CSV table of C-alpha atoms in Angstrom, one decimal:
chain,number,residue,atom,x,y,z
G,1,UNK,CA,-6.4,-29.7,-14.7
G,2,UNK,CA,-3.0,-27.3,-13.8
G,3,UNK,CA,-0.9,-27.8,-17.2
G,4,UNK,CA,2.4,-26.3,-16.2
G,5,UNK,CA,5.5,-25.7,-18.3
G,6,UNK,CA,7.5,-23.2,-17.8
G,7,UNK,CA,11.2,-22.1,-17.0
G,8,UNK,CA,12.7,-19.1,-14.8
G,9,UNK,CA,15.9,-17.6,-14.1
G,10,UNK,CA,16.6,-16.2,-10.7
G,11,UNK,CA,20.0,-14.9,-10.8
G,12,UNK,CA,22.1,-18.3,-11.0
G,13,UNK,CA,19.5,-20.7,-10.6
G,14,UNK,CA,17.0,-21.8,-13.0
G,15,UNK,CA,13.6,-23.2,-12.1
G,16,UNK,CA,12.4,-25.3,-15.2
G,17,UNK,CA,8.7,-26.9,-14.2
G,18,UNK,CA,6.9,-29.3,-15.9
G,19,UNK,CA,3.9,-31.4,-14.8
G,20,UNK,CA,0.1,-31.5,-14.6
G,21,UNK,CA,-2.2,-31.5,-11.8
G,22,UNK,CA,-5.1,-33.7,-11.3
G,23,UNK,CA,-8.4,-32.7,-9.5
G,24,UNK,CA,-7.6,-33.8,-6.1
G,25,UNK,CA,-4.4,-32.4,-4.2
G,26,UNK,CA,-1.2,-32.3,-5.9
G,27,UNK,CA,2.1,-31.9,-3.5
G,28,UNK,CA,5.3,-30.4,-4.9
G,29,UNK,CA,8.1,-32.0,-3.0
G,30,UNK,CA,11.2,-31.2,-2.1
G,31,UNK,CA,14.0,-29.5,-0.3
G,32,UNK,CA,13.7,-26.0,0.4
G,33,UNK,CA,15.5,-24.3,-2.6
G,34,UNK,CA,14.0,-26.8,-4.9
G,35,UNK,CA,12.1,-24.1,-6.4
G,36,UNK,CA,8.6,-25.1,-5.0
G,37,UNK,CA,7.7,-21.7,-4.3
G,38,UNK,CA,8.6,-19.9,-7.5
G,39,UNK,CA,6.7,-22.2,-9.1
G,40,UNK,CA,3.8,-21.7,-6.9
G,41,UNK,CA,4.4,-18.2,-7.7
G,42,UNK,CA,4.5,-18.4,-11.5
G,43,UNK,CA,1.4,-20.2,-11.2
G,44,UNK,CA,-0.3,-17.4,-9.4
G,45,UNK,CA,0.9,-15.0,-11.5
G,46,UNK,CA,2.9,-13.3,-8.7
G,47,UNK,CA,6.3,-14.0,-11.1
G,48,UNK,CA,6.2,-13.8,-15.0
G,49,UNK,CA,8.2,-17.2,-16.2
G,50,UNK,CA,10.9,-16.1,-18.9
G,51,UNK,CA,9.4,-18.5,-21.0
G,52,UNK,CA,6.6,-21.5,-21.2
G,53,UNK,CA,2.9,-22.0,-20.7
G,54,UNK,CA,0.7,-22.0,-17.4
G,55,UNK,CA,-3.2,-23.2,-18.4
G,56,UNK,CA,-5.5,-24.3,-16.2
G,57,UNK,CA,-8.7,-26.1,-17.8
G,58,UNK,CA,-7.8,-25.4,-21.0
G,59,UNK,CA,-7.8,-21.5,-20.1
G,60,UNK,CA,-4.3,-20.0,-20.9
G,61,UNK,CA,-2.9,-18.5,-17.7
G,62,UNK,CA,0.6,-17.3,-19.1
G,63,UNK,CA,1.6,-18.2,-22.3
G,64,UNK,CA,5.3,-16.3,-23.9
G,65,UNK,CA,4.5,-17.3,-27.2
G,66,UNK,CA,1.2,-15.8,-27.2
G,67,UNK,CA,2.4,-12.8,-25.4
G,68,UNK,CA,-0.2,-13.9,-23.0
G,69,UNK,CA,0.1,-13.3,-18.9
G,70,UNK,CA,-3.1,-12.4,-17.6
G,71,UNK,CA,-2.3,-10.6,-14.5
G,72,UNK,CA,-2.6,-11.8,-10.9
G,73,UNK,CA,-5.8,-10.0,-9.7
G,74,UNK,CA,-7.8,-11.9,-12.7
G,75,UNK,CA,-6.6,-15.2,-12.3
G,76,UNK,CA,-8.7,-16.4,-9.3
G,77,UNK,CA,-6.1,-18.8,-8.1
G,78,UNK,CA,-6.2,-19.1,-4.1
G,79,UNK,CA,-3.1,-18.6,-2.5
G,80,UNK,CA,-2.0,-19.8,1.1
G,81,UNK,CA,1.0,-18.3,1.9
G,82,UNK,CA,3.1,-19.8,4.7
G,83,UNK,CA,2.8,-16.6,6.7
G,84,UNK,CA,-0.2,-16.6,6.6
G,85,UNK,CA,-0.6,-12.6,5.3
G,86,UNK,CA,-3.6,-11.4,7.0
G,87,UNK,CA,-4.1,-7.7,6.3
G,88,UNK,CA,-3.2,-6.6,10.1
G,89,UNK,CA,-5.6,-3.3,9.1
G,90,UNK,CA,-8.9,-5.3,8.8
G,91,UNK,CA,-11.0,-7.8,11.2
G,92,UNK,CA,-11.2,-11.1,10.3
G,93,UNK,CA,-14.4,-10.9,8.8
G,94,UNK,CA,-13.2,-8.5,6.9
G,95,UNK,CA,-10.0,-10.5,5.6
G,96,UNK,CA,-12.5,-13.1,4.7
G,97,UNK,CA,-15.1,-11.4,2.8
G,98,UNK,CA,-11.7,-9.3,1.0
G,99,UNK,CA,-11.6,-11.6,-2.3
G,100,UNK,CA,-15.5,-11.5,-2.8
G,101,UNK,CA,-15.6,-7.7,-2.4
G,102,UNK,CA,-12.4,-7.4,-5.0
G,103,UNK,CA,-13.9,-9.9,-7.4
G,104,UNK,CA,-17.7,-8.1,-7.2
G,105,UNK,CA,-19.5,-11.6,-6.3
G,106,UNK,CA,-22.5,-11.2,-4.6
G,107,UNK,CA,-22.8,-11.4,-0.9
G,108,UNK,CA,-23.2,-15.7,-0.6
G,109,UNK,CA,-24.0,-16.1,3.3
G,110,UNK,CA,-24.6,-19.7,2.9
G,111,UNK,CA,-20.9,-19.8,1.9
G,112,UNK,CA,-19.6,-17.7,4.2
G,113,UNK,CA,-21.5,-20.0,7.2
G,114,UNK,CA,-20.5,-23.2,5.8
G,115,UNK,CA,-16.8,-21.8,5.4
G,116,UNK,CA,-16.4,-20.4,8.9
G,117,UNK,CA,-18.1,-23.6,10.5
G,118,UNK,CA,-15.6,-25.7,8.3
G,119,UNK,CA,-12.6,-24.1,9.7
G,120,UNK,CA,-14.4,-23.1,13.3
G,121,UNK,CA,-13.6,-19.5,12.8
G,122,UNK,CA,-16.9,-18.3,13.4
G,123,UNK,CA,-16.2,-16.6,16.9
G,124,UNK,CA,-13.1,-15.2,15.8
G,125,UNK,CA,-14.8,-12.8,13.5
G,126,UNK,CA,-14.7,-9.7,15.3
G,127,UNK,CA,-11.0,-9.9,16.1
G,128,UNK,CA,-8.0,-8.3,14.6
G,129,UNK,CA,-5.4,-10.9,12.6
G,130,UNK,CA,-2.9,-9.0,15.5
G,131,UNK,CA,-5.1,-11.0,18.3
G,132,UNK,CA,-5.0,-14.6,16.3
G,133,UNK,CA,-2.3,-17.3,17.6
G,134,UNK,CA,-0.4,-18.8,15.0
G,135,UNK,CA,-3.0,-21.8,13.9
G,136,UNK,CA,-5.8,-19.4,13.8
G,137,UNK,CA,-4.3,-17.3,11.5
G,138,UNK,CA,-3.5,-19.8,9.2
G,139,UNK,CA,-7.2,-21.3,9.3
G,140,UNK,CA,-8.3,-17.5,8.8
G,141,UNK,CA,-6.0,-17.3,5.7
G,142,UNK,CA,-7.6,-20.5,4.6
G,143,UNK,CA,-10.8,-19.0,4.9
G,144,UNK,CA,-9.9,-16.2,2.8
G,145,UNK,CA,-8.1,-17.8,-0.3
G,146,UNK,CA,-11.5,-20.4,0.0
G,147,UNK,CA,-13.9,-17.6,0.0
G,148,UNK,CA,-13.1,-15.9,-2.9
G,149,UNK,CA,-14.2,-19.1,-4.6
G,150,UNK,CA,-11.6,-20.0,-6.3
G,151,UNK,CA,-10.9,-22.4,-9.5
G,152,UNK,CA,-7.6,-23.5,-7.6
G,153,UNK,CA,-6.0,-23.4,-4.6
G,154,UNK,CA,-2.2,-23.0,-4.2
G,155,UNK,CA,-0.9,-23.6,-0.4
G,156,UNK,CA,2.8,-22.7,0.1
G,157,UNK,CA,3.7,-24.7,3.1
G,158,UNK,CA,0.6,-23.4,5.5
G,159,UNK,CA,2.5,-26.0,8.4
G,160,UNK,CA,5.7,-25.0,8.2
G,161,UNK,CA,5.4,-21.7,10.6
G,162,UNK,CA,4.0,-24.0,13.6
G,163,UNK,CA,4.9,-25.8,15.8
G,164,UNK,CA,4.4,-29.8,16.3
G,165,UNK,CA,0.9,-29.1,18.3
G,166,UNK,CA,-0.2,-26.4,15.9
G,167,UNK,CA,0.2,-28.8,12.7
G,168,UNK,CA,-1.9,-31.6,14.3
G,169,UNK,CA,-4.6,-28.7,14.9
G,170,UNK,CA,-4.4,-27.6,11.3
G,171,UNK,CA,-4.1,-31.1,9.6
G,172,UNK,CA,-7.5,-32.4,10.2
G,173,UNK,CA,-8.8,-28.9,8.6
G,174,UNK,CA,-6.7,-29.6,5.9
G,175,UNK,CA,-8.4,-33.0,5.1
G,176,UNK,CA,-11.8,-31.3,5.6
G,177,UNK,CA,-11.1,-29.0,3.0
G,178,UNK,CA,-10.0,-31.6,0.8
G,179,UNK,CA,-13.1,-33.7,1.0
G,180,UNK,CA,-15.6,-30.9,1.3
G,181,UNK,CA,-14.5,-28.6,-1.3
G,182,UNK,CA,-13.4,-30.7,-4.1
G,183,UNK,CA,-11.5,-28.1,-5.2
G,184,UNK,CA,-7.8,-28.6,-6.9
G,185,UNK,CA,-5.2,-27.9,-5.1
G,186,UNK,CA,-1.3,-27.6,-5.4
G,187,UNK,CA,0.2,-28.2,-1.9
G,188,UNK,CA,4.0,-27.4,-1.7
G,189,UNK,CA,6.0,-29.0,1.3
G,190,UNK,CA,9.0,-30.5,2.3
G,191,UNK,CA,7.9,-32.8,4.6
G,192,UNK,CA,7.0,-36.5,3.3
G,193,UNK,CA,4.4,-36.7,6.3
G,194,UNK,CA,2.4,-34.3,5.3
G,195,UNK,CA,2.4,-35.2,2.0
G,196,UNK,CA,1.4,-38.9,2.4
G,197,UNK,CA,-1.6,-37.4,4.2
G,198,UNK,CA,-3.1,-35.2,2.1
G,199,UNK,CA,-2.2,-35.6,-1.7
G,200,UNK,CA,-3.1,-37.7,-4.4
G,201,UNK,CA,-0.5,-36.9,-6.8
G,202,UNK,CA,3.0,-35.7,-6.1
G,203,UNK,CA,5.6,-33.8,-8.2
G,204,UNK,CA,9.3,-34.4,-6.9
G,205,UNK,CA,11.5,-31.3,-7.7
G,206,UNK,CA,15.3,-31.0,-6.9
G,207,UNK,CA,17.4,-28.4,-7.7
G,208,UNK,CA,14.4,-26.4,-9.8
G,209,UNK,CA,13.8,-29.4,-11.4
G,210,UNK,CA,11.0,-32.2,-11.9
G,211,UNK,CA,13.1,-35.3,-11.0
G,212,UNK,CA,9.5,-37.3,-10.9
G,213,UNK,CA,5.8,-37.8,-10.9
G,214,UNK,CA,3.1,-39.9,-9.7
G,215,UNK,CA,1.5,-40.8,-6.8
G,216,UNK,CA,2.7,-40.9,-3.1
G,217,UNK,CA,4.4,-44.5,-3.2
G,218,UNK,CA,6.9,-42.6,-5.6
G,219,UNK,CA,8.2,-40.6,-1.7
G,220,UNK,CA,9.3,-44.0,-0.7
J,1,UNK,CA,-2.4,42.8,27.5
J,2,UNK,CA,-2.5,40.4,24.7
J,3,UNK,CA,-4.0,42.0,22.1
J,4,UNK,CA,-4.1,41.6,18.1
J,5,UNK,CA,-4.9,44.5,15.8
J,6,UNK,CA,-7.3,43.4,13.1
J,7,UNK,CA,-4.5,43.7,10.6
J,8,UNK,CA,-2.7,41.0,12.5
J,9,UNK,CA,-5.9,38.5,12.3
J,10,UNK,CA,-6.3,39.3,9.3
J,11,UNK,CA,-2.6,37.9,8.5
J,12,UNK,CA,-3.2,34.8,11.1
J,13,UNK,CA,-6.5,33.9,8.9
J,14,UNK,CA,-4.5,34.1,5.6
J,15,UNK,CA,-1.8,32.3,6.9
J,16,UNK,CA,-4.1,29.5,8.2
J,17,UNK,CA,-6.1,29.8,4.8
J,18,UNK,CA,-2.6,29.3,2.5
J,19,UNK,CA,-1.4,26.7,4.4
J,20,UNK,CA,-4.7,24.4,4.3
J,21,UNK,CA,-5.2,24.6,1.3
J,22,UNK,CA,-1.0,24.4,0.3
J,23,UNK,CA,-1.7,21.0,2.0
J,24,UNK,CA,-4.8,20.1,0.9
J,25,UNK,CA,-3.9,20.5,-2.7
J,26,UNK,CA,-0.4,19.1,-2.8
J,27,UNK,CA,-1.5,16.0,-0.6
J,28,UNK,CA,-2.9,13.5,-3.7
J,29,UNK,CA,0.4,14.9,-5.6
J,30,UNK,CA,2.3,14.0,-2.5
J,31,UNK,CA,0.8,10.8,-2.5
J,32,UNK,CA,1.5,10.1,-6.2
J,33,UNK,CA,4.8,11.2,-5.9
J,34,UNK,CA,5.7,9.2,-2.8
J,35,UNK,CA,4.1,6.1,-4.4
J,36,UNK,CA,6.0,6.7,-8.1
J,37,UNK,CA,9.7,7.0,-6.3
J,38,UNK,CA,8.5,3.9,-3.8
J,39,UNK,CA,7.4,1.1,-6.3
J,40,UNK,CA,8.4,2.1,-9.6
J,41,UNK,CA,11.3,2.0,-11.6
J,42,UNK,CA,11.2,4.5,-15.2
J,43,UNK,CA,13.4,6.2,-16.8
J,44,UNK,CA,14.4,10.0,-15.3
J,45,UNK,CA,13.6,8.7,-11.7
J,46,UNK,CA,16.8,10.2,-10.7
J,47,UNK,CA,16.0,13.1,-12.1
J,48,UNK,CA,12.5,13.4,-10.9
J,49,UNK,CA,13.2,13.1,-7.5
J,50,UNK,CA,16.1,15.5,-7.4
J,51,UNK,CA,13.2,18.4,-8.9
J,52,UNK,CA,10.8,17.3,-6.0
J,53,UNK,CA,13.9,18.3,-3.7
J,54,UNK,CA,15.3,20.8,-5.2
J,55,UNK,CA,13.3,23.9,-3.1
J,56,UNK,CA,15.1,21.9,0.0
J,57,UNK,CA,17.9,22.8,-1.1
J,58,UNK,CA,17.3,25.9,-2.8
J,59,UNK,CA,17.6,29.3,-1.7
J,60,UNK,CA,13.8,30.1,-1.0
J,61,UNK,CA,14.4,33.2,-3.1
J,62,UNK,CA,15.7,31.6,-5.4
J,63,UNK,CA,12.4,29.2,-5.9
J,64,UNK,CA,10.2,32.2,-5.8
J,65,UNK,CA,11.9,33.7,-8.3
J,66,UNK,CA,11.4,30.7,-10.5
J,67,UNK,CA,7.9,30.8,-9.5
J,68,UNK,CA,7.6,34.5,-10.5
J,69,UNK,CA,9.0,33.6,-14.1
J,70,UNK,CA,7.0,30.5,-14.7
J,71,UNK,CA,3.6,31.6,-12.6
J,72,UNK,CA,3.8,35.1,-12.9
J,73,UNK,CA,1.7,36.9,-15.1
J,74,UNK,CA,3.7,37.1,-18.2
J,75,UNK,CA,5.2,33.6,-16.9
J,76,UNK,CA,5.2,30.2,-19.1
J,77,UNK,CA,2.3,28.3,-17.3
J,78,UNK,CA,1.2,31.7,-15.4
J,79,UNK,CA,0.3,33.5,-19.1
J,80,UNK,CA,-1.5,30.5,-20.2
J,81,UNK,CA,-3.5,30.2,-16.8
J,82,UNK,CA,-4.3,33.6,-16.7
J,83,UNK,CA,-5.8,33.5,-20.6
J,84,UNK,CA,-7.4,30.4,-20.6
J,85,UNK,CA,-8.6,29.4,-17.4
J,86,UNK,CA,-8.8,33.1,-15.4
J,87,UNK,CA,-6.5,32.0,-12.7
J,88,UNK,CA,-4.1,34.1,-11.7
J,89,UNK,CA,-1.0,33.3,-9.2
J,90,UNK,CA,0.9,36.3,-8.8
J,91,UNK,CA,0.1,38.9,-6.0
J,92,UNK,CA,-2.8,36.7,-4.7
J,93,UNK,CA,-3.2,34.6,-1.9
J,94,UNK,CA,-3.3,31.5,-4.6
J,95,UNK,CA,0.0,32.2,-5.1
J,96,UNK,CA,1.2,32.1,-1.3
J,97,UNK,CA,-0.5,29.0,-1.5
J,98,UNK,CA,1.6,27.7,-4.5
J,99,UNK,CA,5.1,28.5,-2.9
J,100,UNK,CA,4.1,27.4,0.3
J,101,UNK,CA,3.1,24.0,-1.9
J,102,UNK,CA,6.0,23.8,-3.7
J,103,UNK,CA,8.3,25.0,-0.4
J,104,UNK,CA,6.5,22.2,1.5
J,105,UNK,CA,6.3,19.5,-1.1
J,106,UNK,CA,10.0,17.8,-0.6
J,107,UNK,CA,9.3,17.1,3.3
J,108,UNK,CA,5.5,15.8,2.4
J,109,UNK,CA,7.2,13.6,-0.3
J,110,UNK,CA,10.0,12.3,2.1
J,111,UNK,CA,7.6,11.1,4.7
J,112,UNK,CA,5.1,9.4,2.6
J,113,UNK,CA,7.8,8.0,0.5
J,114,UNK,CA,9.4,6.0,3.4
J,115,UNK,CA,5.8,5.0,4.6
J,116,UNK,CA,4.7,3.5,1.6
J,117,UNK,CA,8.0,1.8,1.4
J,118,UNK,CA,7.8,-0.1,4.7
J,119,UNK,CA,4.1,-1.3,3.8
J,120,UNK,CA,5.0,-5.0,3.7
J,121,UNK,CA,4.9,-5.8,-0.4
J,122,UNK,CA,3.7,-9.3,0.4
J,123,UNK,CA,0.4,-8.1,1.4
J,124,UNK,CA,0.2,-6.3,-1.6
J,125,UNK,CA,1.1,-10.2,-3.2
J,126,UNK,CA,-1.4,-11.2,-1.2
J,127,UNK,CA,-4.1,-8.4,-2.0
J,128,UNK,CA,-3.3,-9.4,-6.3
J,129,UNK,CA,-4.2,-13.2,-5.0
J,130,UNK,CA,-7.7,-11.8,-3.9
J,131,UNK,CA,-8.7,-10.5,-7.3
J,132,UNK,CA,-7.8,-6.8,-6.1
J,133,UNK,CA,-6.3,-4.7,-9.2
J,134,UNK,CA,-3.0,-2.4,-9.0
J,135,UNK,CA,-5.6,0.4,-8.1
J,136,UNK,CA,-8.1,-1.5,-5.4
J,137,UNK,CA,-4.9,-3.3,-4.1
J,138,UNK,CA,-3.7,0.6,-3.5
J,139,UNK,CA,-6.7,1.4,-1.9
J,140,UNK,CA,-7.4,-1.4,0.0
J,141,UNK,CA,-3.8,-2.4,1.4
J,142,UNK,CA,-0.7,-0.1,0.6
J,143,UNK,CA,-2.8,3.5,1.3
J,144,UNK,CA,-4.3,2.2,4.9
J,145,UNK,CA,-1.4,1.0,6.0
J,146,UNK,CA,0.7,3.8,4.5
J,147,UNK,CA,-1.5,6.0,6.7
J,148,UNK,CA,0.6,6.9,9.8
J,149,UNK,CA,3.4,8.5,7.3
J,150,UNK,CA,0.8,10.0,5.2
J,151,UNK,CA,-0.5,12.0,8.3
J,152,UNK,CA,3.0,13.0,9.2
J,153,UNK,CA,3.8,13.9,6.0
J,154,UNK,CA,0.9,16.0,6.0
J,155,UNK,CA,1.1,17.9,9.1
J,156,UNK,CA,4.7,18.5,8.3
J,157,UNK,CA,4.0,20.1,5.1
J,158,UNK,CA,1.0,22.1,6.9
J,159,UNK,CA,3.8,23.4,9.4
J,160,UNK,CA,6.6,24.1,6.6
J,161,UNK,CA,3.6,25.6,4.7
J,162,UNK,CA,2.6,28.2,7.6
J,163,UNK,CA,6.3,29.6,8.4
J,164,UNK,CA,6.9,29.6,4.8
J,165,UNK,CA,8.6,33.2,4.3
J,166,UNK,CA,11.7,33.9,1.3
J,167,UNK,CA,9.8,31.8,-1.4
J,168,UNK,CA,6.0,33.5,-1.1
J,169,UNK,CA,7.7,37.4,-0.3
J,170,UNK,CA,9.6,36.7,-3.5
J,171,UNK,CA,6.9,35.5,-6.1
J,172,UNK,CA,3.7,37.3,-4.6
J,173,UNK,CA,5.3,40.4,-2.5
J,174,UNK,CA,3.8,41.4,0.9
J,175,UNK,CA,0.4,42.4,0.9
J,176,UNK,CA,-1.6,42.7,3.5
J,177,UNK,CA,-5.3,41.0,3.2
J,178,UNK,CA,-3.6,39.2,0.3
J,179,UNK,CA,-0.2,38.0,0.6
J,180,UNK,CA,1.1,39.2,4.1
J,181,UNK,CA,1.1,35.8,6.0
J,182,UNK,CA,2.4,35.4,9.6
J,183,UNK,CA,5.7,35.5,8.8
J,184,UNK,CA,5.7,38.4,6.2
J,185,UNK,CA,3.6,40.3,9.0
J,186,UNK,CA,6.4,39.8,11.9
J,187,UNK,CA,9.1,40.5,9.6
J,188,UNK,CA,7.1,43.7,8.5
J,189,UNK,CA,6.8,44.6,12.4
J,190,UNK,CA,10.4,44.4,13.0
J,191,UNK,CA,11.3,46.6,10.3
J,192,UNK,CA,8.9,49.4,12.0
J,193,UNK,CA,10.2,51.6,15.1
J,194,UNK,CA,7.9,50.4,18.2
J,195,UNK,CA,6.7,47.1,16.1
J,196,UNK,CA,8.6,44.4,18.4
J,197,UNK,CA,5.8,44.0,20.7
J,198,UNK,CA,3.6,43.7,18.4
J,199,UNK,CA,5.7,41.4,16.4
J,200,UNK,CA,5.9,39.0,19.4
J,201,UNK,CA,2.0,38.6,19.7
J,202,UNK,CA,2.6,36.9,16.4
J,203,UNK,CA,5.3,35.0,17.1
J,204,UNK,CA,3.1,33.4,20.4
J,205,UNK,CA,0.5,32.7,17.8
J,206,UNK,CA,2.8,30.9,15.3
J,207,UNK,CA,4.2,28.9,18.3
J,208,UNK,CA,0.9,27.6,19.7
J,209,UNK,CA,-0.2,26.8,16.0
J,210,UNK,CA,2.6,24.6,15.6
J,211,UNK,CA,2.6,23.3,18.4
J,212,UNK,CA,-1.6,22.2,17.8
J,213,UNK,CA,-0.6,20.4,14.8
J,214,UNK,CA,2.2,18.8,16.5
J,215,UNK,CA,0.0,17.1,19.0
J,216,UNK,CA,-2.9,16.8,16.3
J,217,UNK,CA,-0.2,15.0,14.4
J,218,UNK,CA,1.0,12.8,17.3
J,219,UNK,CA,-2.8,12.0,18.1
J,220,UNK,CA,-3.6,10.8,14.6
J,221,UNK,CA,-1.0,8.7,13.9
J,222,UNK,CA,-0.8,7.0,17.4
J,223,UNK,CA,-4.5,6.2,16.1
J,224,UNK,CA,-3.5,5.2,12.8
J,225,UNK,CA,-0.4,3.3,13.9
J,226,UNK,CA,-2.8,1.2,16.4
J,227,UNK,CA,-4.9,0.4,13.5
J,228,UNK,CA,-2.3,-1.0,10.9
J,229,UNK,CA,-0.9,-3.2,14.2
J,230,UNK,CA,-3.9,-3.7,15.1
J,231,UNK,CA,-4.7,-6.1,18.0
């Protein structure tokens, strides 16, 4: 389980998290300034908290009074970013096999198949991210962060660049990955919709703080 | 008739020679140096970057002449190269090769500088994310797409390098076979009675040179450029 507490200051606004995650999908929710995203960030290890303590499964992720912040690059936290990200520079095979080759894992082809069936990507491999519309980007990038296996998954808002049409395409993917993987996941959106769909556990923020927790009735 | 005397080939191949391996040798330095002032922020930056400039603004004598009393043979560095690893800068081709380097270095710096800076940092985010270190992430992401400005930055240096002429005459003379580049040949032509003609059979050379690595240049990073947009 994600064991977040931890406070940042960005200029005049102060982002003080605390809450847990549980093994299914977790939504942070809220309005956009709300903080979501820094606090994706700190989780990934993108930002360095001023102070607090990040662990996930009892391993300590960032911890000030340890001195502890083990860098991004070692954490193996997935991250979908709402833009998606692809490197524009490499096919999308190559995007997806990008996290195995950095993390040395052995070649899993099994893995790979089962991903790229999952997310229907398989005839898209050849192609550069430049030649992707806008949903299959984000299922690419989905592919990626998955395929680097992963003990969590962080998904900035991976909707909110689409249009209507292109969220309905990407939503059922969404729920796929949910059921197939297992895999924890913090899922940060603004829109209640989304979040009644997909997560298990929410985590209200307003104003870069935790205003509540607990499950999706508390959106109502 | 278009003709070069041996002596003026033998200038064309040094000045080809110097300013390959000017290039060569400053690129990783250039690249280092274009990453440092780019991403980082440490103490003397100001400072740092105002040396790297310096010879652009510099009389080129004047940066010979500091090359001659640091390189030379009695020089700070120059002494203690000389003794202890038997390389020796002044009045050798080496040393055209160094002030051409150093001559060359602030417009190799510039252009990789800017390149790295417009490489999107959220890809680099994105690269961390993956499990790629500062130095794969680099690699991997920031160099590639860097590219384009790395070749200009390059072939611009290659160019500066070859009609390098105040800097190299000051620290390493004029000698012919050794030190007597394009440049220091034509100006040596001009200064002899009936040596203009001759002098311009250079200057075509130098031209169609520079203009080679201009399209060379233009060629790669059209190449380049398609790959970082790549469709």
């Amino acid at each position: 389980m994600l064991a977040v507490d931890a406070e940042k200051s960005l200029g005049a606004f102060t982002v003080k998290a605390v809450f847990t995650g549980d093994g299914g999908i977790t939504a942070l929710f809220g309005p956009s300034g709300s903080g979501k995203t820094s606090i994706a960030n700190m989780v990934a290890g993108l930002i360095a908290p001023d102070r607090g303590r990040i662990a996930f499964n009892g391993d300590v992720l960032f911890d000030s009074a340890q001195g502890i912040n083990l860098p991004a690059h070692a954490r193996r936290v997935g991250y979908v970013f709402q833009d998606g990200r692809l490197f524009p520079h490499l096919s999308v095979a190559r995007n997806l096999d990008y996290g195995r080759w950095m993390t040395g894992q052995q070649r899993d082809d099994t893995q790979f198949k089962h991903v790229t069936d999952l997310l229907d990507i398989g005839p898209l491999l050849k192609r550069r991210p430049g030649a992707l519309s806008g949903g299959e980007r984000q299922r690419v990038a989905l592919g990626r962060a998955l395929l680097m296996k992963p003990r969590l998954l962080l998904l900035d808002e991976p909707l909110a660049s689409l249009d209507a049409a292109r969220k309905r395409e990407i939503m059922p993917y969404l729920e796929r990955l949910r059921d197939d993987t297992g895999l924890p996941m913090i899922y940060v959106s603004h829109d209640p919709a989304e979040v009644r769909r997909l997560a298990s556990r929410v985590v209200l923020l307003d104003g870069g703080r935790v205003t509540a927790t607990g499950g999706v009735e508390i959106l109502s | 008739m278009f003709e070069l005397s041996p002596q003026d080939w033998v200038a064309v191949q040094l000045s080809l020679r110097v300013a390959l391996v000017a290039t060569a040798v400053s690129l990783p330095l250039g690249i280092a140096a274009g990453w440092l002032l780019a991403r980082k922020d440490f103490p003397g930056k100001a400072l740092f970057n105002a040396v790297i400039y310096l010879p652009l603004v510099l009389p080129p004598v004047v940066t010979g002449y500091l090359l001659l009393l640091t390189f030379g043979k009695r020089g700070l560095i120059g002494g203690w190269l000389a003794d202890h690893l038997g390389v020796v800068f002044a009045f050798r081709w080496t040393g055209a090769a160094l002030a051409c380097g150093v001559m060359a270095f602030p417009l190799m710096v510039g252009a990789i500088r800017l390149s790295i800076e417009s490489v999107d940092r959220r890809l680099e985010d994105a690269a961390s994310t993956l499990g790629a270190s500062p130095a794969w992430r680099f690699a991997t992401v920031t160099l590639p797409l860097a590219l384009p400005g790395v070749i200009a930055g390059a072939v611009l240096a290659f160019a500066r390098a070859l009609g390098e002429f105040g800097a190299t005459i000051t620290f390493v003379s004029n000698i012919p076979g050794e030190t007597q580049t394009i440049s220091a040949a034509i100006y040596t032509l001009t200064q002899v009675p009936g040596g203009d003609w001759q002098a311009l059979h250079l200057v075509v050379i130098a031209v169609l040179i520079s203009l080679a690595a201009l399209i060379v240049s233009e060629w790669f990073g059209r190449r380049a450029g398609a790959r970082v947009h790549g469709t």
